JSON list of C-alpha atoms in Angstrom, two decimals:
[
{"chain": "F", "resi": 1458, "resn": "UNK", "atom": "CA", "xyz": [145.24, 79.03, 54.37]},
{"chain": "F", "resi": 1459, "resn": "UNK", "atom": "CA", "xyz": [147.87, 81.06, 56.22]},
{"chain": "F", "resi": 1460, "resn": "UNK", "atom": "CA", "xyz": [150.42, 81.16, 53.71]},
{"chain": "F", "resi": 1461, "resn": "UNK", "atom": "CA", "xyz": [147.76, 81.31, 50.48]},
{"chain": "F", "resi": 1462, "resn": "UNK", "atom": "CA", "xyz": [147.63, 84.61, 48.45]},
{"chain": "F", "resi": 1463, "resn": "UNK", "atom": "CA", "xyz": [143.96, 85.44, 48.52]},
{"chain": "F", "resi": 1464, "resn": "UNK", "atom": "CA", "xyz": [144.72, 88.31, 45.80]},
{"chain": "F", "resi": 1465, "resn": "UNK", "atom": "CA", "xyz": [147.02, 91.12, 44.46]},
{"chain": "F", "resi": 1466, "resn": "UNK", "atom": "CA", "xyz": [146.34, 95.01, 45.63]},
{"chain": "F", "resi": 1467, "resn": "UNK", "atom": "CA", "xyz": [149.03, 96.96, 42.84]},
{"chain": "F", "resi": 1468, "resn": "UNK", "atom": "CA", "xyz": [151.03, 94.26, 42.85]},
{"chain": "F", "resi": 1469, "resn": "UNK", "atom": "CA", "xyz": [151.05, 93.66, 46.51]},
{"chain": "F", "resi": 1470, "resn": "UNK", "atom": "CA", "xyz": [150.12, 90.09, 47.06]},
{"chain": "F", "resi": 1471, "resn": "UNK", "atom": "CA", "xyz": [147.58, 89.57, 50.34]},
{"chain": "F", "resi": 1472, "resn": "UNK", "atom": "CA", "xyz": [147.43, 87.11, 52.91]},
{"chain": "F", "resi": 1473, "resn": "UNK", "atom": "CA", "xyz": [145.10, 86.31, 55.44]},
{"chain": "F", "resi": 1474, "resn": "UNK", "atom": "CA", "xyz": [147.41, 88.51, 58.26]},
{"chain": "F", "resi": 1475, "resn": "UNK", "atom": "CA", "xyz": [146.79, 91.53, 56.14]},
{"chain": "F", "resi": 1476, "resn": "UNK", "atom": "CA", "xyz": [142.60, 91.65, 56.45]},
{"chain": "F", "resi": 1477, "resn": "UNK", "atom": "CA", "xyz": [142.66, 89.81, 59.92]},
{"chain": "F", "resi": 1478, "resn": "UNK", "atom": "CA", "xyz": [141.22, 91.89, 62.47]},
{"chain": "F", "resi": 1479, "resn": "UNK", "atom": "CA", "xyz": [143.51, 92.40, 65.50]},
{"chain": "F", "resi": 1480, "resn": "UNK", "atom": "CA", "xyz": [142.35, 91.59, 69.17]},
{"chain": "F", "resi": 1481, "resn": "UNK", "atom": "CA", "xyz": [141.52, 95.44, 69.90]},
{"chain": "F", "resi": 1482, "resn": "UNK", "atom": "CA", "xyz": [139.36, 96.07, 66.57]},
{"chain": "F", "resi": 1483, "resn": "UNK", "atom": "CA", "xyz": [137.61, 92.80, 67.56]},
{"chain": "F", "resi": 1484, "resn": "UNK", "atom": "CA", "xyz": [137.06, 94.14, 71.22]},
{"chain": "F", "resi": 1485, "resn": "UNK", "atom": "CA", "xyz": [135.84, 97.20, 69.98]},
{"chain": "F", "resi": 1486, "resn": "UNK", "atom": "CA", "xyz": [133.50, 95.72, 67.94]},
{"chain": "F", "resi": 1487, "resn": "UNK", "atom": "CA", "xyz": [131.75, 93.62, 70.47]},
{"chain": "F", "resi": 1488, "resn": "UNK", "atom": "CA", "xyz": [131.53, 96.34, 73.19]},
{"chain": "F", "resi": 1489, "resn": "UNK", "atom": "CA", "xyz": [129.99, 98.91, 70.53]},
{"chain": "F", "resi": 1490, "resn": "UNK", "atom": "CA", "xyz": [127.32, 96.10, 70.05]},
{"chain": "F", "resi": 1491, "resn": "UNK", "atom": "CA", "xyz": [126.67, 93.52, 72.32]},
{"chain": "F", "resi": 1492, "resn": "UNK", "atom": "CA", "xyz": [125.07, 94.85, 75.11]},
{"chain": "F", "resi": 1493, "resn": "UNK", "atom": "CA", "xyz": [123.57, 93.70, 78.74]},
{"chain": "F", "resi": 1494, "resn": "UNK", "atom": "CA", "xyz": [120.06, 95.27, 77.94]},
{"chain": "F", "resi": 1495, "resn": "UNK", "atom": "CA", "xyz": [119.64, 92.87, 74.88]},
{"chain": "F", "resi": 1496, "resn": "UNK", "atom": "CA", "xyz": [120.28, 89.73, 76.92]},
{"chain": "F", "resi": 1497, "resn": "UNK", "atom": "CA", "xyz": [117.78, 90.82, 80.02]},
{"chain": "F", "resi": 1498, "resn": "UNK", "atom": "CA", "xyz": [115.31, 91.60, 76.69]},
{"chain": "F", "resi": 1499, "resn": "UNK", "atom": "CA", "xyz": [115.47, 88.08, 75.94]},
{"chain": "F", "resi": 1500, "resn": "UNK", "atom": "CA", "xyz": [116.05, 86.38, 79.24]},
{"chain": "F", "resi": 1501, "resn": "UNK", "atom": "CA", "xyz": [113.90, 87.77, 82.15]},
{"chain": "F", "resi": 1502, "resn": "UNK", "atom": "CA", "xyz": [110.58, 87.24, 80.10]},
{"chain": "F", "resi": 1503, "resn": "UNK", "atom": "CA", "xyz": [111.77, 83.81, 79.12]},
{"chain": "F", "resi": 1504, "resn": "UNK", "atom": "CA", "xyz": [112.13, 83.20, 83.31]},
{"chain": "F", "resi": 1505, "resn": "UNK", "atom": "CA", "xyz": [109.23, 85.27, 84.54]},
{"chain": "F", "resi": 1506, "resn": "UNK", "atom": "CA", "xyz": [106.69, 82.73, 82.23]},
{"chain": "F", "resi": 1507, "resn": "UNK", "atom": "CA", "xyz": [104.28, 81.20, 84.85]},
{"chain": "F", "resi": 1508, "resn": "UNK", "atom": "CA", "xyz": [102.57, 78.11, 83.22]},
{"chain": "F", "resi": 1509, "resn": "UNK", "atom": "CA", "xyz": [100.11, 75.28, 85.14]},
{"chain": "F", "resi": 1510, "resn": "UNK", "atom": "CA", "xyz": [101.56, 72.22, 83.86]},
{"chain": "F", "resi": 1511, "resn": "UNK", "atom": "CA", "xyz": [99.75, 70.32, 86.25]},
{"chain": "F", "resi": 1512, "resn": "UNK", "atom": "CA", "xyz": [100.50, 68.11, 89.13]},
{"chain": "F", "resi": 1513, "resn": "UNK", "atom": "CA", "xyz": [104.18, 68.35, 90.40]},
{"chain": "F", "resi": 1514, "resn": "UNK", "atom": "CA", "xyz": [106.34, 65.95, 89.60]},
{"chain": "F", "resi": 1515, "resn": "UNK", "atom": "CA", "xyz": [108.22, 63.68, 91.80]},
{"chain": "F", "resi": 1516, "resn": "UNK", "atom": "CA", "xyz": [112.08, 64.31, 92.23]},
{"chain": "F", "resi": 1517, "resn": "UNK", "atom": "CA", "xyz": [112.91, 60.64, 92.45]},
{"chain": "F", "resi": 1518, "resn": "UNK", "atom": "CA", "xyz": [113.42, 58.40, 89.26]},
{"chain": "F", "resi": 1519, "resn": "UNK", "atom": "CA", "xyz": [109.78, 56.70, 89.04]},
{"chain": "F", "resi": 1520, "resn": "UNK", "atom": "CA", "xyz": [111.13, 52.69, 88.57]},
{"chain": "F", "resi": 1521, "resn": "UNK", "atom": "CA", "xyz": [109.42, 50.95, 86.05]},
{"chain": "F", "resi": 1522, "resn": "UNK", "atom": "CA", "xyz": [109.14, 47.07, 86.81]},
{"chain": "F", "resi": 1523, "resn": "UNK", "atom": "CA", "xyz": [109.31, 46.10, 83.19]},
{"chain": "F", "resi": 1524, "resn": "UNK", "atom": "CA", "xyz": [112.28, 47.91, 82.39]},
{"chain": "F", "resi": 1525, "resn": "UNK", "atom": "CA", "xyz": [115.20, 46.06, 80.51]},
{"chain": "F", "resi": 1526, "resn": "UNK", "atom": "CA", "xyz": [118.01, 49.16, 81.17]},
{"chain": "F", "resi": 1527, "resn": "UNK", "atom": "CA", "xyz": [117.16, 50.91, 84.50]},
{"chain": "F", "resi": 1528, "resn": "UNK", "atom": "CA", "xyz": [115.65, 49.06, 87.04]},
{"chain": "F", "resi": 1529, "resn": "UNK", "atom": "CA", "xyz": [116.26, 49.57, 91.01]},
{"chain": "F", "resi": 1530, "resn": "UNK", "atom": "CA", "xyz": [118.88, 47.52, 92.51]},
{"chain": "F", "resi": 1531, "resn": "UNK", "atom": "CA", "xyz": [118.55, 45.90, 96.05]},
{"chain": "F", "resi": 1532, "resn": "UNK", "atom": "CA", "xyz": [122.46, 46.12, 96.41]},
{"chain": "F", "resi": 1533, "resn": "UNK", "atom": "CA", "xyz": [122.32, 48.41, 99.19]},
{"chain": "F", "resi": 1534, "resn": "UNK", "atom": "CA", "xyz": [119.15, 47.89, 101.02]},
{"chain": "F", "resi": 1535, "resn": "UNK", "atom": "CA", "xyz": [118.48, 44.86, 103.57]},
{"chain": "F", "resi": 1536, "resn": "UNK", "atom": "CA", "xyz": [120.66, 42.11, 104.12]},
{"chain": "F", "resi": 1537, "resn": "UNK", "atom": "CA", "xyz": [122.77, 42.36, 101.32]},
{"chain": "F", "resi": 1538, "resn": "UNK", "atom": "CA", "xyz": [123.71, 46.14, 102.82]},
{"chain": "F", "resi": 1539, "resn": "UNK", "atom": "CA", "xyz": [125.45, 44.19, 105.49]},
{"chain": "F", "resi": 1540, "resn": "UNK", "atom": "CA", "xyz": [129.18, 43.18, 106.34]},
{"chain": "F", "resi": 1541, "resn": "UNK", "atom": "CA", "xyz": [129.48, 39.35, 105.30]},
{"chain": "F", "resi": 1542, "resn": "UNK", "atom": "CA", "xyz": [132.34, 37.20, 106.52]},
{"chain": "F", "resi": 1543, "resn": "UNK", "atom": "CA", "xyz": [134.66, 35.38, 103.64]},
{"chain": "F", "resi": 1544, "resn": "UNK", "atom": "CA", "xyz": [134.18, 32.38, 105.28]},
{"chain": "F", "resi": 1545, "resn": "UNK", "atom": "CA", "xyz": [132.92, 29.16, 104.04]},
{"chain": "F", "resi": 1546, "resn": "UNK", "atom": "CA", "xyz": [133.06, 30.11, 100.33]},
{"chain": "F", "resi": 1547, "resn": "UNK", "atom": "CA", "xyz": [133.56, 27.92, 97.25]},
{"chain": "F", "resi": 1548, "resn": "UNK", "atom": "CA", "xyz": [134.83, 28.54, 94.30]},
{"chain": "F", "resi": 1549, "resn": "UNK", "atom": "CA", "xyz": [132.97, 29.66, 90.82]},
{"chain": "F", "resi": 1550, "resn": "UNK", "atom": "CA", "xyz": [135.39, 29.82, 89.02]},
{"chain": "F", "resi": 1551, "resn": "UNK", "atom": "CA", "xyz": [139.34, 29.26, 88.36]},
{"chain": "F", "resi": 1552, "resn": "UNK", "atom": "CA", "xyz": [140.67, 31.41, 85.85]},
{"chain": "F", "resi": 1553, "resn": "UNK", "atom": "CA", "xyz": [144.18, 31.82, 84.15]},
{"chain": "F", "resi": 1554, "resn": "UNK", "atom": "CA", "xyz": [146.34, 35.04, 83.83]},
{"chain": "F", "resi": 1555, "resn": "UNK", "atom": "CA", "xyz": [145.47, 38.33, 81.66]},
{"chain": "F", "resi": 1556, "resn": "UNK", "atom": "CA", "xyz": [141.68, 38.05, 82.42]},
{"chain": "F", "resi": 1557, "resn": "UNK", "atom": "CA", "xyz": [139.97, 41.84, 81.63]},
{"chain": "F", "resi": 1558, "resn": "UNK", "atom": "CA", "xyz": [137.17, 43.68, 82.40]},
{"chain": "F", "resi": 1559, "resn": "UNK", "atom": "CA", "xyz": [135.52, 42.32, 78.90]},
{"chain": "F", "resi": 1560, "resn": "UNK", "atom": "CA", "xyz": [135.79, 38.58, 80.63]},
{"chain": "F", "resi": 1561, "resn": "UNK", "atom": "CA", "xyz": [134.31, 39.59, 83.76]},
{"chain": "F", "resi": 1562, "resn": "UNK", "atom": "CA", "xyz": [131.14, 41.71, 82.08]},
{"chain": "F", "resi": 1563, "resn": "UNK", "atom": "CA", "xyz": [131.37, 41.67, 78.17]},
{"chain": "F", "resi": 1564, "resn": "UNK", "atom": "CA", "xyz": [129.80, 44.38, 75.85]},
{"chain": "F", "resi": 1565, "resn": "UNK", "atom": "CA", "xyz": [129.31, 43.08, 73.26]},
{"chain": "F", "resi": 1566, "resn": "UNK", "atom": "CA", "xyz": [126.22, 41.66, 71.30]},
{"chain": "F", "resi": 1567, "resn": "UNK", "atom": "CA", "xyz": [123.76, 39.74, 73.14]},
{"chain": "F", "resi": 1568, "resn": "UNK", "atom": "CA", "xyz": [122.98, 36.57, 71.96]},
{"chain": "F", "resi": 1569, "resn": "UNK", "atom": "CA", "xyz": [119.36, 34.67, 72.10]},
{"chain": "F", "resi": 1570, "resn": "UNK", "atom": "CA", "xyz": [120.85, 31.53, 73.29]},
{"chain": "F", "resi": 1571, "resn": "UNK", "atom": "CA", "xyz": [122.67, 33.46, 76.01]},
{"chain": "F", "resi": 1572, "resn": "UNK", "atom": "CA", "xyz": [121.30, 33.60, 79.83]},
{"chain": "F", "resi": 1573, "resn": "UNK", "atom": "CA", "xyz": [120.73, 37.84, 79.56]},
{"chain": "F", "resi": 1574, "resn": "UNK", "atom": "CA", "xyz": [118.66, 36.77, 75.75]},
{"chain": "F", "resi": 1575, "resn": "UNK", "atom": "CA", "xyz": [116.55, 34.42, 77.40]},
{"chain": "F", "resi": 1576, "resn": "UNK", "atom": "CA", "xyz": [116.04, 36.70, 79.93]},
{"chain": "F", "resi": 1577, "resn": "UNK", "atom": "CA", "xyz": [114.95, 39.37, 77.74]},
{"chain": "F", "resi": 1578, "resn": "UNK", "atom": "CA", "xyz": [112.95, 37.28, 75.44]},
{"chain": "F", "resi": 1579, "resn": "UNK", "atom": "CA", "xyz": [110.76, 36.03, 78.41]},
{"chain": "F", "resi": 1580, "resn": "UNK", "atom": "CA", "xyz": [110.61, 40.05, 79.29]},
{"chain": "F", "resi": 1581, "resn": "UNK", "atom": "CA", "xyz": [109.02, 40.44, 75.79]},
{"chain": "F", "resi": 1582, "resn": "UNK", "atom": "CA", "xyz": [111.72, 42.17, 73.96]},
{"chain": "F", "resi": 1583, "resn": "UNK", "atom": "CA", "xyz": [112.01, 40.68, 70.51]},
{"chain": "F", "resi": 1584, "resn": "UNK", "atom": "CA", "xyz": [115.74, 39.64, 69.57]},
{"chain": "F", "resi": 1585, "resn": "UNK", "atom": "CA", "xyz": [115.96, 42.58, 67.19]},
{"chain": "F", "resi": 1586, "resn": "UNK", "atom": "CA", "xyz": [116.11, 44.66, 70.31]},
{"chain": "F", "resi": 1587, "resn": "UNK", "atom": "CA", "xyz": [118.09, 43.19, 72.42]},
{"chain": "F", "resi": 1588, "resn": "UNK", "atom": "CA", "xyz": [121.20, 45.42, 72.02]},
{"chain": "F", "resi": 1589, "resn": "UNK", "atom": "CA", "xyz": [125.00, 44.87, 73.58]},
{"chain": "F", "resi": 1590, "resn": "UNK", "atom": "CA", "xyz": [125.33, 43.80, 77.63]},
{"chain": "F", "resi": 1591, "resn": "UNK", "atom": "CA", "xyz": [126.93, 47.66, 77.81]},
{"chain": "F", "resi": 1592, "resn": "UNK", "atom": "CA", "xyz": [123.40, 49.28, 77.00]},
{"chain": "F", "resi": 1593, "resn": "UNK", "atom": "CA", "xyz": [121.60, 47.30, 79.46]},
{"chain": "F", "resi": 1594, "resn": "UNK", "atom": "CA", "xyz": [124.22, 47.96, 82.89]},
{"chain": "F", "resi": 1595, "resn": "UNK", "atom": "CA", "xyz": [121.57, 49.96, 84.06]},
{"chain": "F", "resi": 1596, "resn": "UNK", "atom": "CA", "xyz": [119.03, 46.94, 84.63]},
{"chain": "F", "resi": 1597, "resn": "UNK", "atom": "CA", "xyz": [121.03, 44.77, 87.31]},
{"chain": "F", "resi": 1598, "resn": "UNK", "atom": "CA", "xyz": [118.78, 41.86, 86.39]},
{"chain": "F", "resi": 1599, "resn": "UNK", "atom": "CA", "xyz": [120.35, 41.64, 82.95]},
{"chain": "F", "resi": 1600, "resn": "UNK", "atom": "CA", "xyz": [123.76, 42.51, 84.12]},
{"chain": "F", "resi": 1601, "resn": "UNK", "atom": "CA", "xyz": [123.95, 39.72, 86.08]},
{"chain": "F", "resi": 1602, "resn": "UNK", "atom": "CA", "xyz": [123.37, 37.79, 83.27]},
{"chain": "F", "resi": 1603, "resn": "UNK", "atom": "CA", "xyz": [126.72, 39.24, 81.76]},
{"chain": "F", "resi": 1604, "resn": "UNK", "atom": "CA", "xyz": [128.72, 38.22, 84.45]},
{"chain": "F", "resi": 1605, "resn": "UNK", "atom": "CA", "xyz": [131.25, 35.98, 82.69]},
{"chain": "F", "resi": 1606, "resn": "UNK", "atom": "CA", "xyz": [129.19, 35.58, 79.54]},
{"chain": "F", "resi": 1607, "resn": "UNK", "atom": "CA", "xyz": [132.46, 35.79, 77.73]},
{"chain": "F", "resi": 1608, "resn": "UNK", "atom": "CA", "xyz": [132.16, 32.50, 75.18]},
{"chain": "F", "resi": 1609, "resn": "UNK", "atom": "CA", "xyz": [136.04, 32.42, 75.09]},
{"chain": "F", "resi": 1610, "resn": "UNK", "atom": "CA", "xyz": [136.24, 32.32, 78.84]},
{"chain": "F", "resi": 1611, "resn": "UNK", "atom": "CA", "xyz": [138.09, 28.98, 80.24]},
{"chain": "F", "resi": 1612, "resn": "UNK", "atom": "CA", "xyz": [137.13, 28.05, 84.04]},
{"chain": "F", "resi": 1613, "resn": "UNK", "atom": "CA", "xyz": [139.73, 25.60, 84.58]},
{"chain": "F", "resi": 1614, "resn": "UNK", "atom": "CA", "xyz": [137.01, 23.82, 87.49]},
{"chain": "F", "resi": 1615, "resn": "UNK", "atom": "CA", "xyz": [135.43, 22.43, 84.12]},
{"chain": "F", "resi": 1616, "resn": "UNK", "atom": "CA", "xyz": [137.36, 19.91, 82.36]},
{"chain": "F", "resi": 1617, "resn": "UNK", "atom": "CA", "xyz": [137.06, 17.46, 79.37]},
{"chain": "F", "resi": 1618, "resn": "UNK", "atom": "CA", "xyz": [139.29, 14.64, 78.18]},
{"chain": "F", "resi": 1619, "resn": "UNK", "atom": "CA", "xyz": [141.86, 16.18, 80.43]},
{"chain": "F", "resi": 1620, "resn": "UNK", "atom": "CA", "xyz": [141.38, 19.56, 79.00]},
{"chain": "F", "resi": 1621, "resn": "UNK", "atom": "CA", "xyz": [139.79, 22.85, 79.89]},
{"chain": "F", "resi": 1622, "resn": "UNK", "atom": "CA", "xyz": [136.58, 23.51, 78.11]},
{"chain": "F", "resi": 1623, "resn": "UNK", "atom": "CA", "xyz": [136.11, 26.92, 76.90]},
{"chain": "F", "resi": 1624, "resn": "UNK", "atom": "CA", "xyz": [132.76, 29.08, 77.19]},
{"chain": "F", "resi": 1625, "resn": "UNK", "atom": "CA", "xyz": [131.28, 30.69, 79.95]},
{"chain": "F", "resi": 1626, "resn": "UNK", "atom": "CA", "xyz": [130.40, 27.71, 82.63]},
{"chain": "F", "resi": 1627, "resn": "UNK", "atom": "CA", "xyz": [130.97, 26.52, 86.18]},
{"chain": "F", "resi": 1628, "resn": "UNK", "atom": "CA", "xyz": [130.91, 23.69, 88.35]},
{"chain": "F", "resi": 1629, "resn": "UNK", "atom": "CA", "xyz": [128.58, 23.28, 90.75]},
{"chain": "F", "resi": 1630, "resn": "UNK", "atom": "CA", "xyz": [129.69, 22.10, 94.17]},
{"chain": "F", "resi": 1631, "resn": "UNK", "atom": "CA", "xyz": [129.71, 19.27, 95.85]},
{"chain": "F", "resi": 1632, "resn": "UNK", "atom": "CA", "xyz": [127.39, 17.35, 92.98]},
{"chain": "F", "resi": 1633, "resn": "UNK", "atom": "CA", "xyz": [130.59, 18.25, 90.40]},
{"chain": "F", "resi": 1634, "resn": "UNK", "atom": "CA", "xyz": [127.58, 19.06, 88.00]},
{"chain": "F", "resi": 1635, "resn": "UNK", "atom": "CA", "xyz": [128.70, 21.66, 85.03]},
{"chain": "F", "resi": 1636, "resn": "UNK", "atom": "CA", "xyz": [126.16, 24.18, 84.04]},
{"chain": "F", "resi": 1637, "resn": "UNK", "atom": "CA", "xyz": [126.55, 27.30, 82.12]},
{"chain": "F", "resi": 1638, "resn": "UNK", "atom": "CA", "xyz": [128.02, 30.60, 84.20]},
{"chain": "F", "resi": 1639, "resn": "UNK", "atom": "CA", "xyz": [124.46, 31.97, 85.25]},
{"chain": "F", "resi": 1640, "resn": "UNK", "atom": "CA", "xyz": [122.89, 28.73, 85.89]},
{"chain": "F", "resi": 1641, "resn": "UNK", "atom": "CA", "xyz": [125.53, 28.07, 88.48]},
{"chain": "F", "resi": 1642, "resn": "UNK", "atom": "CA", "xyz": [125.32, 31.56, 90.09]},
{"chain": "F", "resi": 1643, "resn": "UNK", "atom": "CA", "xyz": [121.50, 30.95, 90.82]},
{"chain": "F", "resi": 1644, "resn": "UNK", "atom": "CA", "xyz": [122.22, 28.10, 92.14]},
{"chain": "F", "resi": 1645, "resn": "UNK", "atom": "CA", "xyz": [124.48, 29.11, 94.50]},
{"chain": "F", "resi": 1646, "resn": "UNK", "atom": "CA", "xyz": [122.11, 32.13, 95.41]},
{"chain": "F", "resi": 1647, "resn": "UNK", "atom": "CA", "xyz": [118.93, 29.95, 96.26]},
{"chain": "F", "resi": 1648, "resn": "UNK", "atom": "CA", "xyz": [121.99, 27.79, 98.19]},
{"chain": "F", "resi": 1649, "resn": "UNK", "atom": "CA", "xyz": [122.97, 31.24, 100.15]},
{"chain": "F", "resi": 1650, "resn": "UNK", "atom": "CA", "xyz": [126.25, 30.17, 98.99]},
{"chain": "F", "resi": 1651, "resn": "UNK", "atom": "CA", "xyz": [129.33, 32.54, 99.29]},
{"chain": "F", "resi": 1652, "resn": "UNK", "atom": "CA", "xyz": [131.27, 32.38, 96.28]},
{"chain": "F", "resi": 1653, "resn": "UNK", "atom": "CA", "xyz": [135.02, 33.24, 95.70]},
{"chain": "F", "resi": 1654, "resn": "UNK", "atom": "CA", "xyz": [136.44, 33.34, 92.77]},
{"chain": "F", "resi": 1655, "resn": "UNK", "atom": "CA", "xyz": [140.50, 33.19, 91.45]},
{"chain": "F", "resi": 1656, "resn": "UNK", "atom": "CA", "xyz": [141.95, 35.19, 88.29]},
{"chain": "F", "resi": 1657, "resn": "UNK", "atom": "CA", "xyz": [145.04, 36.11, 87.40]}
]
């Protein structure tokens, strides 16, 4: 648009450089008509409005129990605030080299037959609504549900014919029973298990 010839002036051709203001016609412009008195016009009114909108409300986020994407985590309050020693832990899981963030906590789709679907099909949400694991980090009770929920994860703690069987599941120690990922994380919890876990 620079270089086009927007028309012809006695056989002058014109360009946008010739009918482009310069920076001092432009300033000139503005302080011949924008002034301070037309934005306190508009602005102290709009700030001086007094309205009852009834009782005040609370500061704090108001938690609601049934939530699916925020709900209050316990993270930092009680006993799992505390220092804990890395002592006595088992493995979850052994994993090879190049593992990402997208093995670890996936964002993708969630799936009915996965732990988080079940979890939010018992909650009441119909599948249709169940979104990607990224839309629901806010609810830590269906984030932990994405933890390892990658399908093309391999643990190599869970074996077959000599081979490592992909999907997202564990072993559970000492019974050597395999479960799927978030099966074997409860049970470790209800165990008071530590858990450590290898990746490359």
């Amino acid at each position: 648009i620079e270089k086009d010839v927007l028309g012809v002036v006695d056989g002058r051709e014109i360009r946008l450089k010739d009918i482009w203001p310069s920076d001092e016609e432009i300033d000139a412009v503005v302080k011949a008509s924008v002034k301070p008195e037309q934005f306190r016009q508009v602005y102290i009114p709009m700030f001086a409005i007094q309205e009852d909108t009834g009782p005040k409300v609370t500061p704090l986020y108001d938690w609601r129990p049934q939530s699916t994407y925020i709900r209050r985590p316990p993270y930092w309050e009680g006993a799992l605030a505390g220092a804990r020693p890395l002592k006595g832990m088992r493995p979850l899981a052994v994993l090879p080299d190049n593992i990402t963030t997208d093995h670890l906590s996936p964002s993708n789709a969630i799936m009915l037959d996965s732990a988080a679907g079940e979890y939010l099909a018992k909650m009441g949400l119909p599948e249709e609504d169940f979104n990607s694991y990224a839309t629901h980090r806010g609810d830590h009770l269906t984030a932990q549900r994405a933890t390892f929920a990658n399908p093309k994860l391999f643990n190599e703690m869970v074996q077959e014919n000599g081979k490592v069987k992909q999907g997202s599941l564990a072993r559970v120690e000492p019974e050597g029973k395999v479960m799927r990922m978030w099966e074997a994380i409860e049970t470790y919890m209800e165990r008071k298990q530590p858990l450590i876990i290898i990746a490359g």
